[in-house]
Every structure is written in structure tokens, then in C-alpha cells.
GROMACS .gro file of C-alpha atoms in nm:
model
  392
    1MET     CA    1   1.593   1.185   0.664
    2ALA     CA    2   1.464   1.341   0.985
    3GLN     CA    3   1.156   1.117   0.972
    4LEU     CA    4   1.369   0.807   0.913
    5THR     CA    5   1.602   0.895   1.199
    6ASN     CA    6   1.314   0.954   1.441
    7ALA     CA    7   1.136   0.640   1.334
    8ILE     CA    8   1.433   0.413   1.400
    9GLY     CA    9   1.461   0.540   1.756
   10ASP     CA   10   1.086   0.527   1.810
   11GLY     CA   11   1.071   0.168   1.683
   12ALA     CA   12   1.325   0.060   1.945
   13TYR     CA   13   1.143   0.261   2.216
   14TYR     CA   14   0.797   0.122   2.137
   15VAL     CA   15   0.920  -0.238   2.158
   16CYS     CA   16   1.109  -0.193   2.484
   17SER     CA   17   0.936   0.078   2.686
   18VAL     CA   18   0.649  -0.112   2.851
   19LEU     CA   19   0.868  -0.404   2.959
   20TYR     CA   20   1.133  -0.166   3.092
   21PHE     CA   21   0.885   0.024   3.305
   22THR     CA   22   0.721  -0.293   3.439
   23ARG     CA   23   1.017  -0.534   3.472
   24ILE     CA   24   1.298  -0.293   3.559
   25VAL     CA   25   1.133   0.013   3.720
   26GLY     CA   26   0.863  -0.197   3.890
   27LEU     CA   27   0.552  -0.010   3.775
   28THR     CA   28   0.231  -0.204   3.725
   29PRO     CA   29   0.080  -0.236   3.376
   30THR     CA   30  -0.214  -0.026   3.499
   31GLN     CA   31   0.020   0.253   3.610
   32VAL     CA   32   0.199   0.250   3.274
   33GLY     CA   33  -0.129   0.256   3.085
   34LEU     CA   34  -0.268   0.537   3.301
   35GLY     CA   35   0.048   0.747   3.266
   36LEU     CA   36   0.054   0.711   2.890
   37THR     CA   37  -0.318   0.783   2.858
   38VAL     CA   38  -0.285   1.101   3.064
   39GLY     CA   39   0.023   1.198   2.869
   40TRP     CA   40  -0.125   1.151   2.522
   41THR     CA   41  -0.442   1.329   2.631
   42LEU     CA   42  -0.240   1.635   2.739
   43GLY     CA   43  -0.038   1.608   2.420
   44THR     CA   44  -0.356   1.614   2.216
   45PHE     CA   45  -0.467   1.937   2.381
   46ALA     CA   46  -0.119   2.090   2.351
   47SER     CA   47  -0.079   2.017   1.981
   48VAL     CA   48  -0.290   2.313   1.865
   49PRO     CA   49  -0.116   2.585   2.075
   50LEU     CA   50   0.222   2.437   1.993
   51GLY     CA   51   0.126   2.431   1.625
   52HIS     CA   52   0.026   2.798   1.660
   53LEU     CA   53   0.367   2.868   1.813
   54ALA     CA   54   0.526   2.711   1.505
   55ASP     CA   55   0.314   2.938   1.283
   56ARG     CA   56   0.415   3.249   1.475
   57ARG     CA   57   0.784   3.181   1.541
   58GLY     CA   58   0.860   2.976   1.231
   59PRO     CA   59   0.816   2.597   1.214
   60ARG     CA   60   1.180   2.506   1.165
   61GLY     CA   61   1.301   2.658   1.492
   62VAL     CA   62   1.006   2.521   1.689
   63ALA     CA   63   1.047   2.174   1.537
   64VAL     CA   64   1.419   2.172   1.622
   65ALA     CA   65   1.348   2.287   1.980
   66LEU     CA   66   1.076   2.025   2.034
   67ALA     CA   67   1.296   1.749   1.889
   68GLY     CA   68   1.567   1.846   2.138
   69ALA     CA   69   1.315   1.858   2.424
   70THR     CA   70   1.184   1.512   2.328
   71ALA     CA   71   1.541   1.378   2.337
   72VAL     CA   72   1.581   1.513   2.691
   73ALA     CA   73   1.247   1.357   2.794
   74VAL     CA   74   1.348   1.016   2.660
   75ALA     CA   75   1.680   1.039   2.843
   76ALA     CA   76   1.496   1.135   3.161
   77PHE     CA   77   1.308   0.802   3.152
   78ALA     CA   78   1.635   0.643   3.267
   79LEU     CA   79   1.600   0.833   3.599
   80VAL     CA   80   1.239   0.727   3.665
   81ARG     CA   81   1.195   0.513   3.974
   82SER     CA   82   0.837   0.591   4.082
   83PHE     CA   83   0.493   0.642   3.930
   84PRO     CA   84   0.480   1.020   3.995
   85ALA     CA   85   0.816   1.065   3.823
   86PHE     CA   86   0.702   0.845   3.534
   87LEU     CA   87   0.382   1.046   3.499
   88VAL     CA   88   0.569   1.379   3.481
   89VAL     CA   89   0.825   1.256   3.226
   90ALA     CA   90   0.560   1.078   3.019
   91CYS     CA   91   0.357   1.400   2.998
   92ILE     CA   92   0.659   1.603   2.887
   93TYR     CA   93   0.748   1.334   2.632
   94THR     CA   94   0.402   1.312   2.479
   95ILE     CA   95   0.344   1.689   2.473
   96CYS     CA   96   0.675   1.740   2.291
   97GLN     CA   97   0.598   1.455   2.051
   98CYS     CA   98   0.256   1.594   1.959
   99GLY     CA   99   0.392   1.944   1.917
  100LEU     CA  100   0.679   1.813   1.706
  101VAL     CA  101   0.436   1.644   1.468
  102ALA     CA  102   0.242   1.968   1.422
  103ALA     CA  103   0.555   2.178   1.374
  104ARG     CA  104   0.705   1.931   1.130
  105GLN     CA  105   0.387   1.930   0.922
  106ALA     CA  106   0.386   2.310   0.920
  107LEU     CA  107   0.752   2.300   0.809
  108LEU     CA  108   0.662   2.061   0.529
  109ALA     CA  109   0.388   2.299   0.416
  110GLY     CA  110   0.638   2.584   0.422
  111VAL     CA  111   0.915   2.424   0.216
  112VAL     CA  112   0.706   2.223  -0.031
  113ASP     CA  113   0.453   2.383  -0.268
  114ALA     CA  114   0.089   2.281  -0.239
  115ALA     CA  115   0.103   2.047  -0.539
  116GLY     CA  116   0.383   1.839  -0.387
  117ARG     CA  117   0.276   1.814  -0.023
  118THR     CA  118   0.079   1.491  -0.046
  119LYS     CA  119   0.360   1.315  -0.234
  120ALA     CA  120   0.617   1.446   0.016
  121ARG     CA  121   0.396   1.326   0.301
  122ALA     CA  122   0.374   0.985   0.137
  123TYR     CA  123   0.752   0.963   0.121
  124MET     CA  124   0.765   1.049   0.490
  125GLN     CA  125   0.507   0.783   0.576
  126SER     CA  126   0.687   0.518   0.375
  127THR     CA  127   1.017   0.616   0.537
  128ALA     CA  128   0.861   0.612   0.885
  129ASN     CA  129   0.735   0.257   0.840
  130ALA     CA  130   1.077   0.142   0.727
  131GLY     CA  131   1.244   0.317   1.019
  132ILE     CA  132   1.009   0.173   1.278
  133ALA     CA  133   1.069  -0.176   1.137
  134ILE     CA  134   1.446  -0.127   1.169
  135GLY     CA  135   1.408   0.012   1.519
  136ALA     CA  136   1.183  -0.274   1.621
  137VAL     CA  137   1.457  -0.521   1.526
  138ILE     CA  138   1.704  -0.325   1.741
  139GLY     CA  139   1.452  -0.320   2.025
  140GLY     CA  140   1.407  -0.693   1.985
  141VAL     CA  141   1.777  -0.742   2.059
  142ALA     CA  142   1.731  -0.544   2.381
  143LEU     CA  143   1.432  -0.763   2.469
  144GLN     CA  144   1.641  -1.075   2.417
  145PHE     CA  145   1.902  -0.954   2.666
  146ASP     CA  146   1.624  -0.837   2.904
  147THR     CA  147   1.863  -0.630   3.120
  148GLU     CA  148   1.850  -0.274   3.243
  149ALA     CA  149   2.158  -0.189   3.041
  150ALA     CA  150   2.005  -0.326   2.722
  151TYR     CA  151   1.680  -0.132   2.770
  152LEU     CA  152   1.867   0.189   2.850
  153THR     CA  153   2.076   0.145   2.540
  154ALA     CA  154   1.755   0.141   2.335
  155PHE     CA  155   1.638   0.457   2.515
  156ALA     CA  156   1.973   0.624   2.450
  157LEU     CA  157   1.939   0.537   2.082
  158ASP     CA  158   1.595   0.699   2.074
  159ALA     CA  159   1.723   1.014   2.241
  160ALA     CA  160   2.017   1.029   2.001
  161THR     CA  161   1.788   0.996   1.699
  162PHE     CA  162   1.583   1.296   1.810
  163LEU     CA  163   1.900   1.504   1.842
  164ALA     CA  164   2.014   1.382   1.501
  165ALA     CA  165   1.674   1.469   1.352
  166ALA     CA  166   1.701   1.818   1.496
  167LEU     CA  167   2.035   1.865   1.319
  168VAL     CA  168   1.886   1.738   0.990
  169LEU     CA  169   1.592   1.979   1.022
  170LEU     CA  170   1.834   2.267   1.056
  171ARG     CA  171   1.947   2.199   0.700
  172LEU     CA  172   1.600   2.283   0.565
  173PRO     CA  173   1.523   2.639   0.458
  174ARG     CA  174   1.399   2.873   0.727
  175VAL     CA  175   1.027   2.941   0.701
  176PRO     CA  176   0.932   3.286   0.839
  177GLY     CA  177   0.665   3.311   1.105
  178ALA     CA  178   0.320   3.450   1.026
  179ALA     CA  179   0.209   3.797   1.130
  180ARG     CA  180   0.023   3.850   1.451
  181PRO     CA  181  -0.357   3.814   1.426
  182GLU     CA  182  -0.533   4.141   1.359
  183LYS     CA  183  -0.729   4.300   1.639
  184GLY     CA  184  -1.051   4.108   1.697
  185GLU     CA  185  -0.930   3.801   1.506
  186PRO     CA  186  -0.919   3.483   1.716
  187VAL     CA  187  -0.572   3.349   1.782
  188LEU     CA  188  -0.663   2.981   1.736
  189VAL     CA  189  -0.879   3.011   1.427
  190VAL     CA  190  -0.898   2.635   1.380
  191LEU     CA  191  -1.110   2.597   1.695
  192ARG     CA  192  -1.387   2.792   1.523
  193ASP     CA  193  -1.359   2.612   1.189
  194ARG     CA  194  -1.659   2.376   1.209
  195PRO     CA  195  -1.615   2.210   0.866
  196TYR     CA  196  -1.251   2.130   0.946
  197ALA     CA  197  -1.361   1.990   1.282
  198VAL     CA  198  -1.611   1.762   1.106
  199LEU     CA  199  -1.342   1.641   0.868
  200THR     CA  200  -1.110   1.576   1.161
  201ALA     CA  201  -1.384   1.372   1.330
  202LEU     CA  202  -1.450   1.172   1.012
  203ASN     CA  203  -1.080   1.101   0.980
  204SER     CA  204  -1.077   0.985   1.344
  205VAL     CA  205  -1.342   0.727   1.261
  206LEU     CA  206  -1.148   0.608   0.956
  207MET     CA  207  -0.826   0.597   1.160
  208LEU     CA  208  -0.977   0.325   1.376
  209TYR     CA  209  -0.787   0.091   1.145
  210MET     CA  210  -0.481   0.166   1.366
  211PRO     CA  211  -0.607   0.001   1.688
  212LEU     CA  212  -0.770  -0.258   1.460
  213LEU     CA  213  -0.420  -0.363   1.350
  214SER     CA  214  -0.240  -0.334   1.681
  215VAL     CA  215  -0.504  -0.457   1.927
  216VAL     CA  216  -0.809  -0.621   1.772
  217LEU     CA  217  -0.657  -0.840   1.502
  218PRO     CA  218  -0.407  -1.008   1.737
  219LEU     CA  219  -0.692  -1.091   1.977
  220TRP     CA  220  -0.909  -1.208   1.688
  221VAL     CA  221  -0.641  -1.433   1.536
  222VAL     CA  222  -0.561  -1.600   1.865
  223GLY     CA  223  -0.912  -1.630   2.006
  224HIS     CA  224  -1.147  -1.664   1.708
  225THR     CA  225  -0.959  -1.834   1.423
  226GLY     CA  226  -0.773  -2.155   1.367
  227ALA     CA  227  -0.474  -1.973   1.217
  228PRO     CA  228  -0.135  -2.015   1.381
  229ARG     CA  229  -0.035  -1.744   1.628
  230TRP     CA  230   0.252  -1.628   1.407
  231MET     CA  231  -0.004  -1.494   1.161
  232VAL     CA  232  -0.020  -1.188   1.387
  233SER     CA  233   0.337  -1.105   1.281
  234VAL     CA  234   0.263  -1.190   0.919
  235LEU     CA  235  -0.027  -0.942   0.910
  236MET     CA  236   0.196  -0.667   1.050
  237VAL     CA  237   0.469  -0.747   0.798
  238ILE     CA  238   0.217  -0.729   0.510
  239ASN     CA  239   0.106  -0.386   0.631
  240THR     CA  240   0.456  -0.248   0.685
  241VAL     CA  241   0.605  -0.374   0.357
  242ALA     CA  242   0.306  -0.260   0.152
  243VAL     CA  243   0.325   0.095   0.293
  244VAL     CA  244   0.700   0.112   0.233
  245LEU     CA  245   0.669  -0.009  -0.126
  246PHE     CA  246   0.342   0.140  -0.249
  247GLN     CA  247   0.238   0.446  -0.042
  248VAL     CA  248   0.410   0.693  -0.277
  249SER     CA  249   0.255   0.528  -0.586
  250VAL     CA  250  -0.091   0.554  -0.432
  251ALA     CA  251  -0.033   0.916  -0.334
  252ASN     CA  252   0.057   1.000  -0.695
  253ARG     CA  253  -0.313   0.955  -0.778
  254VAL     CA  254  -0.406   1.255  -0.561
  255HIS     CA  255  -0.356   1.600  -0.714
  256ASP     CA  256  -0.632   1.817  -0.564
  257LEU     CA  257  -0.938   1.806  -0.343
  258THR     CA  258  -1.147   1.639  -0.614
  259SER     CA  259  -0.913   1.341  -0.645
  260ALA     CA  260  -0.867   1.336  -0.267
  261VAL     CA  261  -1.241   1.294  -0.206
  262ARG     CA  262  -1.258   1.029  -0.477
  263ILE     CA  263  -0.979   0.817  -0.330
  264VAL     CA  264  -1.121   0.849   0.025
  265ARG     CA  265  -1.455   0.712  -0.101
  266LEU     CA  266  -1.267   0.422  -0.262
  267SER     CA  267  -1.076   0.362   0.063
  268GLY     CA  268  -1.411   0.321   0.242
  269LEU     CA  269  -1.504   0.040   0.003
  270PHE     CA  270  -1.172  -0.135   0.056
  271LEU     CA  271  -1.196  -0.106   0.435
  272LEU     CA  272  -1.551  -0.244   0.426
  273ALA     CA  273  -1.432  -0.534   0.208
  274SER     CA  274  -1.144  -0.609   0.445
  275CYS     CA  275  -1.382  -0.625   0.743
  276VAL     CA  276  -1.608  -0.867   0.557
  277VAL     CA  277  -1.312  -1.089   0.470
  278PHE     CA  278  -1.180  -1.081   0.829
  279ALA     CA  279  -1.524  -1.192   0.948
  280PHE     CA  280  -1.496  -1.505   0.731
  281SER     CA  281  -1.170  -1.604   0.899
  282SER     CA  282  -1.348  -1.728   1.213
  283GLY     CA  283  -1.487  -2.070   1.271
  284SER     CA  284  -1.344  -2.419   1.237
  285GLN     CA  285  -1.164  -2.388   0.905
  286ALA     CA  286  -0.829  -2.548   0.853
  287ALA     CA  287  -0.536  -2.342   0.975
  288TRP     CA  288  -0.409  -2.273   0.624
  289VAL     CA  289  -0.753  -2.158   0.508
  290ALA     CA  290  -0.787  -1.915   0.798
  291ALA     CA  291  -0.435  -1.789   0.730
  292VAL     CA  292  -0.511  -1.724   0.362
  293VAL     CA  293  -0.834  -1.542   0.447
  294LEU     CA  294  -0.657  -1.326   0.706
  295ALA     CA  295  -0.380  -1.240   0.459
  296ALA     CA  296  -0.641  -1.142   0.196
  297GLY     CA  297  -0.813  -0.920   0.450
  298ALA     CA  298  -0.477  -0.760   0.540
  299VAL     CA  299  -0.407  -0.678   0.174
  300LEU     CA  300  -0.747  -0.513   0.135
  301GLN     CA  301  -0.703  -0.326   0.462
  302VAL     CA  302  -0.361  -0.181   0.376
  303ALA     CA  303  -0.484  -0.078   0.033
  304GLY     CA  304  -0.769   0.113   0.196
  305GLU     CA  305  -0.525   0.257   0.453
  306MET     CA  306  -0.290   0.394   0.184
  307MET     CA  307  -0.578   0.546  -0.012
  308LEU     CA  308  -0.725   0.702   0.301
  309ALA     CA  309  -0.391   0.851   0.407
  310SER     CA  310  -0.326   1.001   0.064
  311GLY     CA  311  -0.670   1.157   0.043
  312TYR     CA  312  -0.679   1.304   0.389
  313TRP     CA  313  -0.325   1.444   0.364
  314GLU     CA  314  -0.440   1.648   0.069
  315ILE     CA  315  -0.757   1.752   0.250
  316SER     CA  316  -0.580   1.846   0.574
  317PHE     CA  317  -0.325   2.065   0.397
  318GLY     CA  318  -0.554   2.198   0.124
  319LEU     CA  319  -0.826   2.326   0.359
  320ALA     CA  320  -0.596   2.478   0.620
  321VAL     CA  321  -0.589   2.857   0.635
  322GLU     CA  322  -0.268   3.001   0.491
  323GLY     CA  323  -0.013   3.095   0.754
  324LYS     CA  324  -0.183   2.873   1.011
  325GLN     CA  325  -0.073   2.526   0.899
  326GLY     CA  326   0.079   2.453   1.238
  327GLN     CA  327  -0.239   2.492   1.441
  328TYR     CA  328  -0.445   2.321   1.171
  329GLN     CA  329  -0.213   2.022   1.149
  330GLY     CA  330  -0.201   2.008   1.529
  331PHE     CA  331  -0.580   1.999   1.542
  332PHE     CA  332  -0.603   1.741   1.265
  333GLY     CA  333  -0.350   1.521   1.445
  334SER     CA  334  -0.557   1.536   1.762
  335GLY     CA  335  -0.826   1.336   1.585
  336ILE     CA  336  -0.576   1.060   1.521
  337ALA     CA  337  -0.485   1.062   1.890
  338VAL     CA  338  -0.852   1.021   1.981
  339ALA     CA  339  -0.876   0.713   1.757
  340ARG     CA  340  -0.571   0.563   1.923
  341THR     CA  341  -0.699   0.636   2.273
  342LEU     CA  342  -1.065   0.534   2.244
  343GLY     CA  343  -1.034   0.283   1.962
  344PRO     CA  344  -0.900  -0.021   2.148
  345LEU     CA  345  -1.187  -0.032   2.398
  346ALA     CA  346  -1.457   0.047   2.142
  347LEU     CA  347  -1.334  -0.199   1.879
  348THR     CA  348  -1.272  -0.476   2.126
  349ALA     CA  349  -1.634  -0.452   2.240
  350LEU     CA  350  -1.762  -0.427   1.883
  351VAL     CA  351  -1.556  -0.692   1.706
  352ILE     CA  352  -1.427  -0.937   1.967
  353ASP     CA  353  -1.761  -0.953   2.145
  354GLY     CA  354  -1.976  -0.902   1.834
  355GLY     CA  355  -1.807  -1.145   1.599
  356ALA     CA  356  -1.905  -1.137   1.233
  357ALA     CA  357  -2.186  -0.885   1.297
  358GLY     CA  358  -1.934  -0.659   1.468
  359TRP     CA  359  -1.699  -0.680   1.168
  360LEU     CA  360  -1.983  -0.589   0.936
  361GLY     CA  361  -2.085  -0.295   1.157
  362LEU     CA  362  -1.729  -0.166   1.160
  363GLY     CA  363  -1.705  -0.196   0.784
  364VAL     CA  364  -2.027   0.000   0.736
  365LEU     CA  365  -1.894   0.265   0.974
  366PHE     CA  366  -1.577   0.299   0.766
  367LEU     CA  367  -1.781   0.334   0.445
  368ALA     CA  368  -2.021   0.587   0.596
  369ALA     CA  369  -1.733   0.808   0.717
  370ALA     CA  370  -1.563   0.785   0.378
  371LEU     CA  371  -1.882   0.882   0.192
  372ALA     CA  372  -1.948   1.171   0.430
  373THR     CA  373  -1.607   1.318   0.347
  374GLY     CA  374  -1.726   1.460   0.013
  375PRO     CA  375  -2.009   1.674   0.154
  376ALA     CA  376  -1.782   1.789   0.442
  377VAL     CA  377  -1.513   1.900   0.196
  378ALA     CA  378  -1.774   2.085  -0.009
  379TRP     CA  379  -1.897   2.261   0.306
  380ALA     CA  380  -1.541   2.356   0.399
  381ARG     CA  381  -1.477   2.495   0.050
  382ARG     CA  382  -1.775   2.726   0.078
  383THR     CA  383  -1.627   2.885   0.391
  384ARG     CA  384  -1.288   2.978   0.246
  385PRO     CA  385  -1.127   3.068  -0.085
  386VAL     CA  386  -0.992   2.762  -0.265
  387PRO     CA  387  -0.844   2.762  -0.615
  388SER     CA  388  -1.091   2.673  -0.885
  389ASP     CA  389  -0.884   2.375  -0.999
  390GLN     CA  390  -0.961   2.216  -0.661
  391ALA     CA  391  -1.334   2.228  -0.706
  392SER     CA  392  -1.501   1.915  -0.578
   0.00000   0.00000   0.00000
């Protein structure tokens, strides 16, 4: 419920925010992009220490506090009238958001036993997609009015949903904080965990499907295929609906590290296949042919996405050191932020400029990262005690 509530507000915010800051506040697109990039970069660095704070103080209290702080930051956007003010508020917003994700993941690990975490995470992902879709519709209404009052109403909704989520989180059981590190033990253990760092990097590569969906495919559809422009929306609808309907079913196939590695390998094959199919959508085919090819590629892509998510959720939780889920989930989430930050530029150069060869190269990259996951998990297992039933 907390995830759904947050997602509805975020969906409205994502749709409206850029146009509000450019059309109403008067910032340039470059200023908005720079501010968000700086903010998400700081948030990425802050996620590990904030996750550690959740481990030490208890994830429920930290998650509630960060949800409240995020609500205040969103409300503060209404007062922004200059780039310096926007930069400050954007940094506070993104730092709180990144910390909230880490704390909420640690809370999930604390209230759900190890066997049920991947399934619970799948429910949250499915719920988040549904919430963002609902919020996007609300944001679309604000866009239609295109007034300051309409945009601020969407921001107020987002702030209210964070406060509501904080109240919902308070209904969960309290998870006690972990003991202080013993003398000589590093505080941020995750920063010295090389196998986990490798897995986070591999996941970052595989998470390039995110900017692929949001940035590259729209450019590809409009500039390199004969499909109608509205196919961009169709591809997003296919992805959203599939995750809402099938993510939990896919996650039910993952029970331990062995099955997680297996499904990640399979996800690599599906992502490779989707890239190959997308490559065939270019050229001078009839519009309906290009549309069918693009839809087929989207189905393959979302299948690979759901498999990948299910496998890496199990891996990220299963290989985290007990009592330190917050800092581990914060670190793991930083890899996703890297994919979102660097992905658009890298994939645009690779696919939009490279054409079919670029699609093939991207598909091979996906497969290579998926296949490398198995050896990386085996390496991580050798460095920590893992139950024998999770042998890979």
C-alpha cells in the first residue's frame, strides 16, 4: 500500500515536473537536466550511508522520516523561482528518495522472511507500475490545463502521497536496529565487498533496458521506422500492463540463488532476442509490419525484464550480510542510478547512430552480463556463509 501510494504521486510528478520548471518557473531544459543530474548523483552517493542509518536505527523509523522529508521537498518545489533554489531542493528531494528506497528495502527484509522476499518485491513492483500509470493519467489532466495551479495541484498530490505512505509504513512491525560494528570492523562493509560490487555492476549493465524504453525506443520509432508515432505509447502500455499482470507469476519461479542465476541467464537470452527483433523494425516496411515487429520486440523485452528483476532481487537480498540490508540495498540501488544516468547517452550513440549493428551489440552485452552473473554469485558465496540449499 505504501508503494502504491507513493507511485501514484510520483506518476503525476514525473509527467508534470519538467514542463512546470520550464514553462512556469522559467528554467531552461539544460538547467533542469543539470539540476536533476547533480541531484541523482548525490542521491546515489547518499544511499549507502542512509541505508546504514536504517540498519543502525531501525528501517521503519528511518523510512518514515525520509518519506516525510521527501514530502517537504516536493512541497518546496512550489517556492522555487531560480536555478540555485531549484538545485538545492532537487538535491534534497533526490537524496531523500534514494535513502527512502534503501530504508524501505531494509524494512522489507526485516518483516518478510528470506523465502518470501522476492515474491514480496514482485508485488511491490507490480503495484508500483499500476500506481505510476494512475498517476500519469492524473498528471496528464494537469498538462491539459497547463496552468500553474494545475501543476501545483499535481505536486501537492505527490507530497500528500509521501505523507500517506509514511502513515502506512507506521503500521508495519518495528524492526530493531543492528548492533554497532565491533572495534576494527568497517562501518560500511558493503564498500569492501568486491563480489557484491561486481554483481551490482552487472545489474547496472542489464538495467540499461530502462533508458532503452524511455529514451532510445521513442527516438528509434520516430526516426528509423515506418511505424506510426503512437506506437511509442503502445510499447509503454505493453510494458506496464505486462509487469502489473505477470511480474508476481515470474517471481514465483525464483526460490533461491540457484534458480535466481538460472532465470537471469534466461533473461539475457530474451533481451538479446528483443534487440534482434527491434533491429528488424527499421527500413521501408509498411507501417503495420513495423508496428507488429516493434510490439513483438516489446513483448520479448518485458519478459526478459521481469525475469531479470526476479533473479536479481533474490541475489541482492540473499548475498547481503545479515543486519546490513540497508547499506547493501542502498549500494545495489546505486547501480540502477548509474544505468539511468549514463544509459541515455551511451545507448543513443550505440543504437541510434549504429543502427542494426548497434542493436546486435547491445543484445550481446545483455547476454554477456547475464551469463557472467553465475560466476559472480559463486564468487560471492565463497566469501560468506550461505545456506546449503542456496548452492549454485
